[in-house]
Structure formats: C-alpha cells, structure tokens
Amino acid sequence: MLPRAVKVYLAVEPCDMRKSFRGLTGVIRQRFQDDPLSGHVFCFFNRRRTLLKCIVHDGTGLLIYYKKLSRGTFQIPPAPQDQVRMQVDAGTLAMILEGVDLRGAKRRLRHRRRDRQAAEN
C-alpha cells in the first residue's frame, strides 16, 4: 500500500512504450506540468492497453514498473474531458494491476479521518 501523501496519476492518452526514464519524465514535465521527482506515481498505457509502465522517484532514484499482459487488457476508469491525466487512489491502481473489472466494482463506505477544521465546525 502506498502512503496517503503519494498520488497516483494515469495518463489519459496512450503512450509510446519505447520511452524509458528520460522520455517518460519528459512527458510528466511537458504534458502533465508536474515534477517527476515528486514521489508521486505516474502510469502510462499503450494504445491497446496491454502494456503498463509506472514511474516513481523513491527518494534515491527513478523506478519503472513495467507489466505486459499475456491475455486481456488493463481497464481504466473513464477519462475526464480535456484532461491529460487522471488521479486515482492506490486501491484503484491495485485493481487495475490485478485485472478487476472496474465497471462492476463497488466501493463500500469506510471511516475516513476528518480534518481538524471540519471536526471543529
């Protein structure tokens, strides 16, 4: 499980899977307008969604996680209009990696910590 401060971003547009560290960090800087050294996880899919690359800076260097499916495709949530990336939580990323059909997945309500300001009101 990822720490709560770590955000997970999925690229909305397909990515050229020949890109490695420099190419992916360039996409993060140019298209996402974000810092690849932020510690957040940035995920990219090919056009057919059979390949996935996630890149993250772990504090000591960049790490690429690369997964190729033998069968099937990665299913991602519907993309927001006019966005180049979408934010998901670590649980959604885990379901994408495990091949869970997100259309049928339902989240149950869980206790969430309220921030101090909301608790005071």
Coordinates of N, CA, C and O in Angstrom, one line a residue:
M1 N 0.8 -1.2 0.0 CA 0.0 0.0 0.0 C 0.9 1.2 0.0 O 1.9 1.3 0.7
L2 N 0.5 2.2 -0.7 CA 1.2 3.5 -0.8 C 0.8 4.4 0.3 O -0.3 4.4 0.8
P3 N 1.7 5.2 0.8 CA 1.4 6.2 1.8 C 0.3 7.2 1.2 O 0.2 7.4 0.0
R4 N -0.5 7.7 2.1 CA -1.6 8.6 1.7 C -1.1 9.8 0.9 O -1.8 10.4 0.1
A5 N 0.1 10.3 1.2 CA 0.6 11.5 0.6 C 1.0 11.3 -0.9 O 1.1 12.2 -1.6
V6 N 1.2 10.0 -1.2 CA 1.6 9.7 -2.6 C 0.3 9.7 -3.5 O -0.7 9.0 -3.2
K7 N 0.4 10.4 -4.6 CA -0.7 10.5 -5.5 C -0.4 9.5 -6.7 O 0.7 9.3 -7.0
V8 N -1.5 9.0 -7.3 CA -1.3 8.1 -8.4 C -2.0 8.8 -9.6 O -3.2 9.1 -9.5
Y9 N -1.3 9.0 -10.7 CA -1.8 9.6 -11.9 C -1.8 8.6 -13.1 O -0.8 7.9 -13.3
L10 N -2.9 8.5 -13.8 CA -2.9 7.7 -15.0 C -2.9 8.6 -16.2 O -3.7 9.6 -16.2
A11 N -2.1 8.4 -17.2 CA -2.1 9.1 -18.4 C -3.4 8.8 -19.2 O -3.8 7.6 -19.3
V12 N -4.1 9.8 -19.7 CA -5.4 9.6 -20.4 C -5.1 9.1 -21.8 O -5.7 8.2 -22.3
E13 N -4.1 9.7 -22.5 CA -3.7 9.4 -23.8 C -2.7 8.2 -23.8 O -1.9 8.1 -22.9
P14 N -2.8 7.3 -24.8 CA -1.8 6.2 -24.9 C -0.4 6.8 -25.1 O -0.2 7.9 -25.5
C15 N 0.6 6.0 -24.6 CA 2.0 6.4 -24.6 C 2.8 5.4 -25.4 O 2.5 4.2 -25.5
D16 N 3.9 5.9 -26.0 CA 4.8 5.1 -26.8 C 5.6 4.3 -25.7 O 6.4 4.9 -25.0
M17 N 5.5 3.0 -25.7 CA 6.1 2.2 -24.7 C 7.6 2.0 -24.9 O 8.3 1.4 -24.1
R18 N 8.1 2.6 -26.0 CA 9.6 2.6 -26.1 C 10.3 3.6 -25.3 O 11.5 3.6 -25.1
K19 N 9.5 4.5 -24.7 CA 10.0 5.6 -23.8 C 10.5 4.9 -22.5 O 9.9 4.0 -22.0
S20 N 11.7 5.4 -22.1 CA 12.2 5.0 -20.8 C 12.3 6.2 -19.9 O 11.4 7.0 -19.9
F21 N 13.3 6.2 -19.0 CA 13.3 7.2 -18.0 C 13.2 8.7 -18.5 O 12.4 9.4 -18.1
R22 N 14.1 9.0 -19.4 CA 14.1 10.4 -20.0 C 12.8 10.7 -20.7 O 12.3 11.8 -20.6
G23 N 12.3 9.8 -21.5 CA 11.1 10.0 -22.3 C 9.9 10.2 -21.4 O 9.1 11.1 -21.6
L24 N 9.8 9.3 -20.4 CA 8.6 9.4 -19.5 C 8.7 10.6 -18.6 O 7.7 11.3 -18.4
T25 N 9.9 11.0 -18.1 CA 10.0 12.2 -17.3 C 9.7 13.4 -18.1 O 9.1 14.4 -17.6
G26 N 10.0 13.4 -19.4 CA 9.7 14.5 -20.3 C 8.2 14.6 -20.5 O 7.7 15.8 -20.5
V27 N 7.5 13.5 -20.6 CA 6.0 13.6 -20.7 C 5.5 14.2 -19.4 O 4.5 15.0 -19.4
I28 N 6.0 13.7 -18.3 CA 5.5 14.2 -17.0 C 5.7 15.7 -16.9 O 4.8 16.5 -16.4
R29 N 6.9 16.2 -17.3 CA 7.1 17.7 -17.2 C 6.3 18.5 -18.2 O 5.8 19.5 -17.9
Q30 N 6.3 18.0 -19.5 CA 5.7 18.8 -20.6 C 4.2 18.7 -20.6 O 3.5 19.7 -20.5
R31 N 3.7 17.5 -20.6 CA 2.2 17.3 -20.8 C 1.5 17.4 -19.4 O 0.4 17.9 -19.3
F32 N 2.1 16.8 -18.4 CA 1.4 16.8 -17.1 C 1.7 18.1 -16.3 O 1.0 18.4 -15.3
Q33 N 2.7 18.9 -16.7 CA 3.1 20.0 -15.9 C 3.4 19.7 -14.4 O 2.9 20.3 -13.5
D34 N 4.1 18.6 -14.2 CA 4.4 18.1 -12.9 C 5.9 17.7 -12.8 O 6.6 17.7 -13.7
D35 N 6.3 17.5 -11.6 CA 7.7 17.1 -11.3 C 7.8 15.6 -11.1 O 7.2 15.0 -10.2
P36 N 8.6 15.0 -12.0 CA 8.8 13.5 -11.9 C 9.5 13.1 -10.6 O 9.5 11.9 -10.3
L37 N 10.1 14.0 -9.9 CA 10.8 13.7 -8.7 C 10.0 13.9 -7.4 O 10.5 13.9 -6.3
S38 N 8.7 14.2 -7.6 CA 7.8 14.5 -6.5 C 7.5 13.3 -5.6 O 7.0 13.5 -4.5
G39 N 7.7 12.1 -6.1 CA 7.4 10.9 -5.3 C 6.0 10.3 -5.7 O 5.6 9.3 -5.2
H40 N 5.3 11.0 -6.5 CA 4.0 10.5 -7.0 C 4.2 9.4 -8.1 O 5.3 9.4 -8.7
V41 N 3.2 8.6 -8.2 CA 3.3 7.5 -9.2 C 2.6 8.0 -10.5 O 1.5 8.4 -10.5
F42 N 3.3 7.8 -11.6 CA 2.8 8.2 -12.9 C 2.7 7.0 -13.8 O 3.7 6.3 -14.0
C43 N 1.5 6.6 -14.3 CA 1.3 5.4 -15.0 C 0.9 5.7 -16.5 O 0.1 6.6 -16.7
F44 N 1.4 4.9 -17.4 CA 1.2 5.1 -18.8 C 0.8 3.7 -19.4 O 1.3 2.7 -19.0
F45 N -0.1 3.8 -20.4 CA -0.6 2.6 -21.1 C -0.3 2.7 -22.6 O -0.3 3.8 -23.1
N46 N -0.2 1.6 -23.3 CA -0.1 1.6 -24.7 C -1.5 1.8 -25.3 O -2.5 1.7 -24.6
R47 N -1.6 1.9 -26.6 CA -2.9 2.1 -27.3 C -3.9 1.0 -27.0 O -5.0 1.1 -26.8
R48 N -3.3 -0.3 -27.0 CA -4.2 -1.5 -26.9 C -4.4 -1.8 -25.4 O -5.2 -2.7 -25.0
R49 N -3.8 -1.0 -24.5 CA -3.8 -1.3 -23.0 C -3.4 -2.7 -22.6 O -4.0 -3.3 -21.7
T50 N -2.4 -3.2 -23.3 CA -1.8 -4.5 -22.9 C -0.5 -4.3 -22.2 O 0.1 -5.2 -21.6
L51 N 0.0 -3.1 -22.2 CA 1.3 -2.7 -21.6 C 1.1 -1.6 -20.6 O 0.3 -0.6 -20.9
L52 N 1.8 -1.6 -19.5 CA 1.7 -0.6 -18.5 C 3.1 -0.2 -18.0 O 3.9 -1.2 -17.7
K53 N 3.4 1.0 -17.9 CA 4.7 1.5 -17.2 C 4.3 2.5 -16.2 O 3.5 3.5 -16.5
C54 N 4.8 2.3 -15.0 CA 4.6 3.3 -13.9 C 6.0 3.7 -13.5 O 6.9 2.9 -13.4
I55 N 6.1 5.0 -13.3 CA 7.4 5.6 -12.9 C 7.2 6.4 -11.7 O 6.2 7.1 -11.5
V56 N 8.2 6.3 -10.8 CA 8.1 7.0 -9.5 C 9.6 7.2 -9.0 O 10.5 6.4 -9.3
H57 N 9.7 8.3 -8.3 CA 11.0 8.6 -7.7 C 10.9 8.2 -6.2 O 10.0 8.6 -5.5
D58 N 11.8 7.2 -5.8 CA 11.7 6.7 -4.4 C 12.5 7.4 -3.4 O 12.7 6.9 -2.3
G59 N 13.1 8.5 -3.8 CA 14.0 9.2 -2.9 C 15.5 9.0 -3.2 O 16.3 9.8 -2.8
T60 N 15.8 7.9 -3.9 CA 17.2 7.7 -4.2 C 17.4 7.6 -5.7 O 18.5 7.7 -6.2
G61 N 16.3 7.4 -6.5 CA 16.4 7.4 -7.9 C 15.0 7.1 -8.5 O 14.0 6.8 -7.8
L62 N 15.0 7.0 -9.8 CA 13.7 6.7 -10.5 C 13.6 5.2 -10.7 O 14.5 4.5 -10.9
L63 N 12.3 4.8 -10.5 CA 12.0 3.4 -10.6 C 10.9 3.2 -11.7 O 9.9 4.0 -11.7
I64 N 11.0 2.3 -12.6 CA 10.0 2.0 -13.6 C 9.5 0.6 -13.3 O 10.2 -0.4 -13.2
Y65 N 8.1 0.5 -13.2 CA 7.4 -0.8 -13.0 C 6.8 -1.0 -14.4 O 6.1 -0.2 -14.9
Y66 N 7.1 -2.2 -15.0 CA 6.6 -2.5 -16.4 C 5.9 -3.8 -16.3 O 6.4 -4.8 -15.9
K67 N 4.7 -3.8 -16.8 CA 3.9 -5.0 -16.9 C 3.3 -5.2 -18.2 O 2.7 -4.3 -18.8
K68 N 3.4 -6.5 -18.7 CA 2.9 -6.8 -20.0 C 1.9 -8.0 -19.8 O 2.2 -9.0 -19.1
L69 N 0.7 -7.8 -20.3 CA -0.3 -8.8 -20.1 C -0.2 -9.9 -21.1 O 0.0 -9.6 -22.3
S70 N -0.4 -11.2 -20.7 CA -0.4 -12.3 -21.7 C -1.7 -12.3 -22.4 O -1.8 -12.7 -23.6
R71 N -2.8 -12.0 -21.7 CA -4.1 -12.0 -22.3 C -4.9 -10.9 -21.7 O -4.7 -10.5 -20.5
G72 N -5.9 -10.4 -22.4 CA -6.7 -9.3 -21.9 C -6.1 -7.9 -22.0 O -5.0 -7.8 -22.5
T73 N -6.8 -7.0 -21.4 CA -6.3 -5.6 -21.4 C -6.5 -5.0 -20.0 O -7.3 -5.5 -19.2
F74 N -5.8 -3.9 -19.7 CA -6.0 -3.2 -18.5 C -7.2 -2.3 -18.7 O -7.4 -1.7 -19.7
Q75 N -8.1 -2.3 -17.7 CA -9.2 -1.5 -17.7 C -9.0 -0.3 -16.8 O -8.6 -0.4 -15.7
I76 N -9.2 0.9 -17.4 CA -9.0 2.1 -16.6 C -10.4 2.8 -16.5 O -11.3 2.6 -17.3
P77 N -10.5 3.6 -15.4 CA -11.8 4.4 -15.3 C -12.0 5.3 -16.5 O -11.0 5.7 -17.2
P78 N -13.2 5.8 -16.7 CA -13.5 6.7 -17.8 C -12.7 8.0 -17.6 O -12.5 8.5 -16.5
A79 N -12.1 8.5 -18.7 CA -11.2 9.7 -18.6 C -12.1 10.9 -18.5 O -13.1 11.1 -19.3
P80 N -11.7 11.9 -17.7 CA -12.3 13.2 -17.7 C -12.1 14.0 -19.0 O -11.0 13.8 -19.6
Q81 N -13.0 14.8 -19.3 CA -12.9 15.6 -20.6 C -11.7 16.6 -20.4 O -11.6 17.2 -19.3
D82 N -11.0 16.8 -21.5 CA -10.0 17.9 -21.5 C -8.9 17.7 -20.5 O -8.4 18.7 -20.0
Q83 N -8.6 16.5 -20.1 CA -7.6 16.2 -19.1 C -6.5 15.4 -19.8 O -6.8 14.5 -20.6
V84 N -5.2 15.6 -19.4 CA -4.1 14.7 -19.9 C -3.8 13.6 -18.9 O -3.1 12.7 -19.3
R85 N -4.3 13.7 -17.7 CA -4.1 12.7 -16.7 C -5.3 12.7 -15.7 O -6.1 13.6 -15.7
M86 N -5.4 11.6 -15.1 CA -6.5 11.5 -14.0 C -5.9 10.9 -12.8 O -5.0 10.1 -12.8
Q87 N -6.4 11.4 -11.7 CA -5.9 10.9 -10.4 C -6.7 9.8 -9.9 O -8.0 9.8 -9.9
V88 N -6.1 8.7 -9.4 CA -6.8 7.6 -8.8 C -6.1 7.3 -7.5 O -5.0 7.7 -7.2
D89 N -6.8 6.5 -6.7 CA -6.1 6.1 -5.4 C -5.4 4.8 -5.6 O -5.5 4.1 -6.6
A90 N -4.6 4.4 -4.6 CA -3.8 3.2 -4.6 C -4.6 2.0 -4.8 O -4.2 1.0 -5.5
G91 N -5.8 1.9 -4.2 CA -6.7 0.8 -4.3 C -7.1 0.6 -5.7 O -7.2 -0.6 -6.2
T92 N -7.5 1.6 -6.4 CA -7.9 1.6 -7.8 C -6.7 1.1 -8.7 O -6.9 0.2 -9.6
L93 N -5.5 1.6 -8.4 CA -4.3 1.1 -9.2 C -4.1 -0.4 -8.9 O -3.9 -1.1 -9.9
A94 N -4.3 -0.9 -7.7 CA -4.1 -2.3 -7.4 C -5.2 -3.1 -8.2 O -4.8 -4.2 -8.7
M95 N -6.4 -2.6 -8.3 CA -7.4 -3.3 -9.0 C -7.1 -3.4 -10.5 O -7.3 -4.4 -11.2
I96 N -6.6 -2.3 -11.1 CA -6.2 -2.2 -12.5 C -5.1 -3.3 -12.7 O -5.2 -4.1 -13.7
L97 N -4.1 -3.3 -11.8 CA -3.0 -4.3 -12.0 C -3.5 -5.7 -11.9 O -2.9 -6.6 -12.5
E98 N -4.5 -6.0 -11.0 CA -5.0 -7.3 -10.8 C -6.0 -7.8 -11.8 O -6.4 -8.9 -11.9
G99 N -6.4 -6.8 -12.7 CA -7.4 -7.2 -13.7 C -8.8 -7.2 -13.3 O -9.7 -7.8 -13.9
V100 N -9.1 -6.4 -12.2 CA -10.5 -6.3 -11.8 C -11.3 -5.5 -12.7 O -10.9 -4.5 -13.2
D101 N -12.5 -5.9 -13.0 CA -13.4 -5.2 -13.9 C -14.0 -4.0 -13.1 O -14.8 -4.2 -12.2
L102 N -13.5 -2.8 -13.4 CA -13.9 -1.7 -12.6 C -15.3 -1.3 -12.8 O -15.9 -0.6 -11.9
R103 N -16.0 -1.7 -13.9 CA -17.4 -1.3 -14.1 C -18.3 -2.0 -13.1 O -19.3 -1.5 -12.7
G104 N -17.9 -3.2 -12.6 CA -18.7 -3.9 -11.6 C -18.2 -3.7 -10.2 O -18.9 -4.2 -9.3
A105 N -17.1 -3.1 -10.0 CA -16.5 -2.9 -8.7 C -17.3 -1.8 -7.9 O -17.5 -0.8 -8.5
K106 N -17.6 -2.1 -6.7 CA -18.3 -1.1 -5.9 C -17.5 -0.9 -4.6 O -17.1 -1.8 -4.0
R107 N -17.3 0.4 -4.3 CA -16.6 0.7 -3.0 C -17.7 0.8 -1.9 O -18.7 1.5 -2.1
R108 N -17.3 0.2 -0.8 CA -18.2 0.3 0.4 C -17.7 1.5 1.2 O -16.5 1.9 1.2
L109 N -18.6 2.1 1.9 CA -18.2 3.3 2.7 C -17.3 2.8 3.8 O -17.5 1.8 4.4
R110 N -16.3 3.6 4.1 CA -15.3 3.3 5.1 C -15.2 4.6 6.0 O -15.4 5.7 5.5
H111 N -14.7 4.4 7.2 CA -14.5 5.5 8.0 C -13.3 6.3 7.5 O -12.3 5.8 7.1
R112 N -13.5 7.6 7.4 CA -12.4 8.5 7.0 C -12.1 9.5 8.1 O -13.0 10.0 8.7
R113 N -10.8 9.7 8.3 CA -10.5 10.7 9.3 C -10.9 12.1 8.8 O -10.6 12.5 7.7
R114 N -11.5 12.8 9.6 CA -11.9 14.2 9.3 C -10.7 15.1 9.7 O -10.0 14.9 10.6
D115 N -10.6 16.1 8.9 CA -9.5 17.1 9.2 C -10.0 17.9 10.4 O -11.2 18.0 10.8
R116 N -9.1 18.6 11.1 CA -9.4 19.3 12.3 C -10.4 20.4 12.1 O -11.3 20.6 12.9
Q117 N -10.3 21.1 11.0 CA -11.2 22.2 10.7 C -12.7 21.7 10.6 O -13.6 22.3 11.2
A118 N -12.9 20.6 9.9 CA -14.2 20.0 9.8 C -14.7 19.5 11.2 O -15.9 19.6 11.5
A119 N -13.8 19.0 12.0 CA -14.2 18.5 13.3 C -14.6 19.6 14.2 O -15.4 19.4 15.1
E120 N -14.0 20.8 14.1 CA -14.3 21.9 14.9 C -15.6 22.5 14.6 O -16.2 23.2 15.4
N121 N -16.1 22.4 13.4 CA -17.3 23.1 13.0 C -18.5 22.3 13.4 O -18.9 21.4 13.6

